[in-house]
PDB file of C-alpha atoms in Angstrom:
ATOM      1  CA  UNK T   1     -86.160  90.468-163.225  1.00 88.00           C
ATOM      2  CA  UNK T   2     -84.033  93.331-161.986  1.00 90.00           C
ATOM      3  CA  UNK T   3     -81.053  91.047-161.383  1.00 90.00           C
ATOM      4  CA  UNK T   4     -81.434  89.492-164.841  1.00 91.00           C
ATOM      5  CA  UNK T   5     -81.654  92.986-166.360  1.00 92.00           C
ATOM      6  CA  UNK T   6     -78.480  94.109-164.627  1.00 88.00           C
ATOM      7  CA  UNK T   7     -76.703  90.924-165.707  1.00 89.00           C
ATOM      8  CA  UNK T   8     -77.852  91.385-169.324  1.00 88.00           C
ATOM      9  CA  UNK T   9     -76.610  94.957-169.283  1.00 86.00           C
ATOM     10  CA  UNK T  10     -73.254  93.924-167.850  1.00 84.00           C
ATOM     11  CA  UNK T  11     -72.868  91.141-170.405  1.00 83.00           C
ATOM     12  CA  UNK T  12     -73.894  93.581-173.141  1.00 73.00           C
ATOM     13  CA  UNK T  13     -70.980  95.828-172.186  1.00 68.00           C
ATOM     14  CA  UNK T  14     -68.586  92.958-172.901  1.00 68.00           C
ATOM     15  CA  UNK T  15     -69.041  93.260-176.627  1.00 60.00           C
ATOM     16  CA  UNK T  16     -65.748  91.757-177.754  1.00 65.00           C
ATOM     17  CA  UNK T  17     -66.733  88.182-176.963  1.00 70.00           C
ATOM     18  CA  UNK T  18     -69.250  86.530-179.286  1.00 73.00           C
ATOM     19  CA  UNK T  19     -70.154  83.920-176.653  1.00 74.00           C
ATOM     20  CA  UNK T  20     -70.978  86.665-174.138  1.00 77.00           C
ATOM     21  CA  UNK T  21     -73.255  88.308-176.692  1.00 78.00           C
ATOM     22  CA  UNK T  22     -75.428  85.184-176.811  1.00 84.00           C
ATOM     23  CA  UNK T  23     -75.633  85.140-173.019  1.00 86.00           C
ATOM     24  CA  UNK T  24     -76.748  88.756-173.170  1.00 85.00           C
ATOM     25  CA  UNK T  25     -79.494  87.900-175.651  1.00 89.00           C
ATOM     26  CA  UNK T  26     -80.634  84.968-173.506  1.00 92.00           C
ATOM     27  CA  UNK T  27     -80.777  87.128-170.377  1.00 92.00           C
ATOM     28  CA  UNK T  28     -82.649  89.871-172.242  1.00 93.00           C
ATOM     29  CA  UNK T  29     -85.145  87.296-173.530  1.00 95.00           C
ATOM     30  CA  UNK T  30     -85.655  86.024-169.981  1.00 95.00           C
ATOM     31  CA  UNK T  31     -86.393  89.577-168.782  1.00 95.00           C
ATOM     32  CA  UNK T  32     -88.975  90.036-171.538  1.00 96.00           C
ATOM     33  CA  UNK T  33     -90.466  86.610-170.798  1.00 96.00           C
ATOM     34  CA  UNK T  34     -90.994  87.521-167.134  1.00 94.00           C
ATOM     35  CA  UNK T  35     -92.833  90.673-168.151  1.00 94.00           C
ATOM     36  CA  UNK T  36     -94.851  88.919-170.864  1.00 96.00           C
ATOM     37  CA  UNK T  37     -95.887  86.091-168.524  1.00 95.00           C
ATOM     38  CA  UNK T  38     -97.127  88.544-165.904  1.00 92.00           C
ATOM     39  CA  UNK T  39     -98.990  90.572-168.525  1.00 93.00           C
ATOM     40  CA  UNK T  40    -100.581  87.311-169.686  1.00 94.00           C
ATOM     41  CA  UNK T  41    -101.688  86.654-166.099  1.00 91.00           C
ATOM     42  CA  UNK T  42    -103.312  90.088-165.886  1.00 87.00           C
ATOM     43  CA  UNK T  43    -104.964  90.018-169.317  1.00 91.00           C
ATOM     44  CA  UNK T  44    -106.423  86.514-169.049  1.00 91.00           C
ATOM     45  CA  UNK T  45    -106.965  86.287-165.266  1.00 85.00           C
ATOM     46  CA  UNK T  46    -104.597  83.337-165.227  1.00 85.00           C
ATOM     47  CA  UNK T  47    -102.297  82.100-162.523  1.00 83.00           C
ATOM     48  CA  UNK T  48     -99.055  80.663-163.883  1.00 86.00           C
ATOM     49  CA  UNK T  49     -97.650  80.209-160.390  1.00 79.00           C
ATOM     50  CA  UNK T  50     -94.767  82.631-160.883  1.00 81.00           C
ATOM     51  CA  UNK T  51     -96.050  85.279-158.480  1.00 73.00           C
ATOM     52  CA  UNK T  52     -94.678  83.690-155.342  1.00 69.00           C
ATOM     53  CA  UNK T  53     -92.104  81.388-156.871  1.00 70.00           C
ATOM     54  CA  UNK T  54     -89.170  82.830-154.903  1.00 71.00           C
ATOM     55  CA  UNK T  55     -90.806  84.599-151.954  1.00 69.00           C
ATOM     56  CA  UNK T  56     -94.164  84.266-150.215  1.00 69.00           C
ATOM     57  CA  UNK T  57     -96.109  87.529-149.981  1.00 65.00           C
ATOM     58  CA  UNK T  58     -97.922  87.862-146.666  1.00 66.00           C
ATOM     59  CA  UNK T  59     -98.405  91.628-146.793  1.00 65.00           C
ATOM     60  CA  UNK T  60    -101.723  93.295-147.445  1.00 63.00           C
ATOM     61  CA  UNK T  61    -101.094  95.899-150.124  1.00 57.00           C
ATOM     62  CA  UNK T  62    -102.770  97.469-153.139  1.00 55.00           C
ATOM     63  CA  UNK T  63    -102.676  94.185-155.036  1.00 56.00           C
ATOM     64  CA  UNK T  64    -105.504  91.710-155.532  1.00 64.00           C
ATOM     65  CA  UNK T  65    -103.039  88.903-156.288  1.00 71.00           C
ATOM     66  CA  UNK T  66    -100.364  88.357-153.614  1.00 68.00           C
ATOM     67  CA  UNK T  67     -96.820  88.540-154.891  1.00 72.00           C
ATOM     68  CA  UNK T  68     -97.716  89.718-158.370  1.00 80.00           C
ATOM     69  CA  UNK T  69     -95.809  92.682-159.673  1.00 84.00           C
ATOM     70  CA  UNK T  70     -97.581  95.738-160.976  1.00 84.00           C
ATOM     71  CA  UNK T  71     -98.775  95.600-164.591  1.00 89.00           C
ATOM     72  CA  UNK T  72     -96.638  98.696-165.105  1.00 89.00           C
ATOM     73  CA  UNK T  73     -93.633  96.721-163.869  1.00 91.00           C
ATOM     74  CA  UNK T  74     -94.571  93.799-166.130  1.00 93.00           C
ATOM     75  CA  UNK T  75     -94.751  96.091-169.179  1.00 94.00           C
ATOM     76  CA  UNK T  76     -91.483  97.706-168.159  1.00 95.00           C
ATOM     77  CA  UNK T  77     -89.722  94.336-167.888  1.00 96.00           C
ATOM     78  CA  UNK T  78     -91.088  93.381-171.303  1.00 96.00           C
ATOM     79  CA  UNK T  79     -89.761  96.606-172.832  1.00 95.00           C
ATOM     80  CA  UNK T  80     -86.500  96.428-170.889  1.00 94.00           C
ATOM     81  CA  UNK T  81     -85.747  92.983-172.311  1.00 94.00           C
ATOM     82  CA  UNK T  82     -86.348  94.243-175.833  1.00 93.00           C
ATOM     83  CA  UNK T  83     -84.151  97.274-175.225  1.00 91.00           C
ATOM     84  CA  UNK T  84     -81.374  95.114-173.799  1.00 91.00           C
ATOM     85  CA  UNK T  85     -81.591  92.827-176.820  1.00 88.00           C
ATOM     86  CA  UNK T  86     -81.075  95.724-179.227  1.00 87.00           C
ATOM     87  CA  UNK T  87     -78.314  97.561-177.349  1.00 83.00           C
ATOM     88  CA  UNK T  88     -75.652  96.222-179.712  1.00 77.00           C
ATOM     89  CA  UNK T  89     -77.676  96.517-182.917  1.00 78.00           C
ATOM     90  CA  UNK T  90     -76.530  99.342-185.166  1.00 74.00           C
ATOM     91  CA  UNK T  91     -79.446  99.271-187.646  1.00 78.00           C
ATOM     92  CA  UNK T  92     -82.334  98.779-185.232  1.00 76.00           C
ATOM     93  CA  UNK T  93     -80.642 100.321-182.215  1.00 76.00           C
ATOM     94  CA  UNK T  94     -83.270 103.029-182.095  1.00 82.00           C
ATOM     95  CA  UNK T  95     -85.371 100.364-180.330  1.00 87.00           C
ATOM     96  CA  UNK T  96     -82.878 100.478-177.450  1.00 86.00           C
ATOM     97  CA  UNK T  97     -83.498 104.225-177.162  1.00 86.00           C
ATOM     98  CA  UNK T  98     -87.282 103.883-177.379  1.00 89.00           C
ATOM     99  CA  UNK T  99     -87.471 101.018-174.883  1.00 92.00           C
ATOM    100  CA  UNK T 100     -84.883 102.534-172.551  1.00 90.00           C
ATOM    101  CA  UNK T 101     -86.714 105.870-172.621  1.00 89.00           C
ATOM    102  CA  UNK T 102     -90.032 104.226-171.855  1.00 92.00           C
ATOM    103  CA  UNK T 103     -88.548 102.224-168.977  1.00 93.00           C
ATOM    104  CA  UNK T 104     -86.870 105.320-167.522  1.00 90.00           C
ATOM    105  CA  UNK T 105     -90.090 107.337-167.913  1.00 90.00           C
ATOM    106  CA  UNK T 106     -92.245 104.789-166.090  1.00 90.00           C
ATOM    107  CA  UNK T 107     -89.679 104.634-163.300  1.00 89.00           C
ATOM    108  CA  UNK T 108     -89.363 108.419-163.084  1.00 87.00           C
ATOM    109  CA  UNK T 109     -93.135 109.028-162.998  1.00 86.00           C
ATOM    110  CA  UNK T 110     -93.475 106.460-160.217  1.00 86.00           C
ATOM    111  CA  UNK T 111     -90.597 108.020-158.291  1.00 85.00           C
ATOM    112  CA  UNK T 112     -92.146 111.462-158.618  1.00 82.00           C
ATOM    113  CA  UNK T 113     -95.419 110.048-157.329  1.00 82.00           C
ATOM    114  CA  UNK T 114     -93.669 108.812-154.202  1.00 83.00           C
ATOM    115  CA  UNK T 115     -91.616 111.988-153.736  1.00 80.00           C
ATOM    116  CA  UNK T 116     -94.626 114.289-154.147  1.00 77.00           C
ATOM    117  CA  UNK T 117     -96.966 112.010-152.186  1.00 75.00           C
ATOM    118  CA  UNK T 118     -99.273 111.878-155.209  1.00 73.00           C
ATOM    119  CA  UNK T 119    -101.658 109.157-154.133  1.00 70.00           C
ATOM    120  CA  UNK T 120    -103.140 109.025-157.637  1.00 65.00           C
ATOM    121  CA  UNK T 121     -99.835 107.613-158.883  1.00 63.00           C
ATOM    122  CA  UNK T 122     -98.889 105.292-156.035  1.00 64.00           C
ATOM    123  CA  UNK T 123    -102.198 103.795-154.821  1.00 65.00           C
ATOM    124  CA  UNK T 124    -104.765 101.968-156.877  1.00 65.00           C
ATOM    125  CA  UNK T 125    -106.892  98.930-156.035  1.00 60.00           C
ATOM    126  CA  UNK T 126    -107.178  97.652-159.614  1.00 63.00           C
ATOM    127  CA  UNK T 127    -103.694  98.394-160.916  1.00 69.00           C
ATOM    128  CA  UNK T 128    -101.050  98.129-158.213  1.00 74.00           C
ATOM    129  CA  UNK T 129     -98.301 100.721-158.458  1.00 79.00           C
ATOM    130  CA  UNK T 130     -94.605 100.239-159.094  1.00 84.00           C
ATOM    131  CA  UNK T 131     -92.712  99.876-155.813  1.00 83.00           C
ATOM    132  CA  UNK T 132     -90.405 102.772-154.955  1.00 86.00           C
ATOM    133  CA  UNK T 133     -87.199 100.700-155.063  1.00 90.00           C
ATOM    134  CA  UNK T 134     -88.281  99.148-158.355  1.00 90.00           C
ATOM    135  CA  UNK T 135     -89.052 102.598-159.771  1.00 90.00           C
ATOM    136  CA  UNK T 136     -85.556 103.750-158.911  1.00 92.00           C
ATOM    137  CA  UNK T 137     -84.060 100.645-160.531  1.00 93.00           C
ATOM    138  CA  UNK T 138     -86.214 101.080-163.660  1.00 94.00           C
ATOM    139  CA  UNK T 139     -85.124 104.688-164.018  1.00 91.00           C
ATOM    140  CA  UNK T 140     -81.451 103.737-163.743  1.00 92.00           C
ATOM    141  CA  UNK T 141     -81.759 100.698-166.039  1.00 92.00           C
ATOM    142  CA  UNK T 142     -83.709 102.609-168.673  1.00 91.00           C
ATOM    143  CA  UNK T 143     -81.094 105.344-168.790  1.00 89.00           C
ATOM    144  CA  UNK T 144     -78.327 102.731-168.811  1.00 89.00           C
ATOM    145  CA  UNK T 145     -79.842 100.918-171.798  1.00 88.00           C
ATOM    146  CA  UNK T 146     -79.954 104.138-173.812  1.00 83.00           C
ATOM    147  CA  UNK T 147     -76.447 105.089-172.689  1.00 83.00           C
ATOM    148  CA  UNK T 148     -75.076 101.624-173.481  1.00 80.00           C
ATOM    149  CA  UNK T 149     -76.396 101.862-177.030  1.00 71.00           C
ATOM    150  CA  UNK T 150     -74.965 105.351-177.425  1.00 69.00           C
ATOM    151  CA  UNK T 151     -71.636 104.088-176.099  1.00 62.00           C
ATOM    152  CA  UNK T 152     -71.689 101.101-178.437  1.00 56.00           C
ATOM    153  CA  UNK T 153     -72.385 103.185-181.528  1.00 53.00           C
ATOM    154  CA  UNK T 154     -70.022 106.050-180.692  1.00 52.00           C
ATOM    155  CA  UNK T 155     -66.902 103.992-179.993  1.00 45.00           C
ATOM    156  CA  UNK T 156     -65.076 102.547-182.946  1.00 41.00           C
ATOM    157  CA  UNK T 157     -62.475 100.576-181.006  1.00 42.00           C
ATOM    158  CA  UNK T 158     -63.254  97.316-179.280  1.00 41.00           C
ATOM    159  CA  UNK T 159     -62.649  97.396-175.541  1.00 49.00           C
ATOM    160  CA  UNK T 160     -61.686  94.284-173.654  1.00 47.00           C
ATOM    161  CA  UNK T 161     -61.797  95.601-170.102  1.00 61.00           C
ATOM    162  CA  UNK T 162     -64.414  97.263-167.959  1.00 64.00           C
ATOM    163  CA  UNK T 163     -63.635 100.865-167.116  1.00 72.00           C
ATOM    164  CA  UNK T 164     -63.122 101.840-163.465  1.00 77.00           C
ATOM    165  CA  UNK T 165     -66.530 103.522-163.476  1.00 76.00           C
ATOM    166  CA  UNK T 166     -68.216 100.357-164.774  1.00 72.00           C
ATOM    167  CA  UNK T 167     -66.492  98.313-162.087  1.00 75.00           C
ATOM    168  CA  UNK T 168     -67.735 100.730-159.405  1.00 76.00           C
ATOM    169  CA  UNK T 169     -71.294 100.520-160.747  1.00 76.00           C
ATOM    170  CA  UNK T 170     -71.199  96.720-160.762  1.00 75.00           C
ATOM    171  CA  UNK T 171     -69.815  96.629-157.218  1.00 77.00           C
ATOM    172  CA  UNK T 172     -72.459  99.104-156.028  1.00 77.00           C
ATOM    173  CA  UNK T 173     -75.227  97.014-157.606  1.00 75.00           C
ATOM    174  CA  UNK T 174     -73.808  93.845-156.038  1.00 74.00           C
ATOM    175  CA  UNK T 175     -73.662  95.534-152.641  1.00 76.00           C
ATOM    176  CA  UNK T 176     -77.225  96.749-153.018  1.00 74.00           C
ATOM    177  CA  UNK T 177     -78.331  93.234-153.910  1.00 66.00           C
ATOM    178  CA  UNK T 178     -76.643  91.837-150.795  1.00 70.00           C
ATOM    179  CA  UNK T 179     -78.361  94.436-148.585  1.00 70.00           C
ATOM    180  CA  UNK T 180     -81.704  93.757-150.285  1.00 62.00           C
ATOM    181  CA  UNK T 181     -81.458  90.007-149.775  1.00 61.00           C
ATOM    182  CA  UNK T 182     -80.229  90.392-146.194  1.00 65.00           C
ATOM    183  CA  UNK T 183     -83.061  92.761-145.287  1.00 63.00           C
ATOM    184  CA  UNK T 184     -85.694  90.451-146.794  1.00 54.00           C
ATOM    185  CA  UNK T 185     -84.881  87.574-144.472  1.00 46.00           C
TER     186      UNK T 185
END
């Protein structure tokens, strides 16, 4: 979900190509679908088999269902997909701000819980918490969604290239992904 979110955001920055816009919408819809499917699993005590689709969870943690993300993470993915879908929309772009703000807030509250060792925020048997690395990613993605909409509405010219800062962010995210995958094996 985080990789799809980052890809949707990157594609959303390439606003001069109509074909890329459709890829951005498809990626944003996939992010929302991941969140909605997990929320469905929680609400209806269902098992759609997506919890351990990519990786097997052998750890004993604060989660009754192995591999399943937190319901807070599921809601955040659902909202993140909506926000990413409305980043380029001028008339309903306020949804990008609302969704991006909510995503960043959930991530920030979780991060503060870990930083302050607030066990009320980071441990719960019934509702597993957001993981610390996921909280950091949610905070960054939520702020990026709001900033991307602000950037899209404030610039009148159409850019065809990524700025040096955007290239550095993409390279940093790619490097982080490589380290994450390498450390998981």
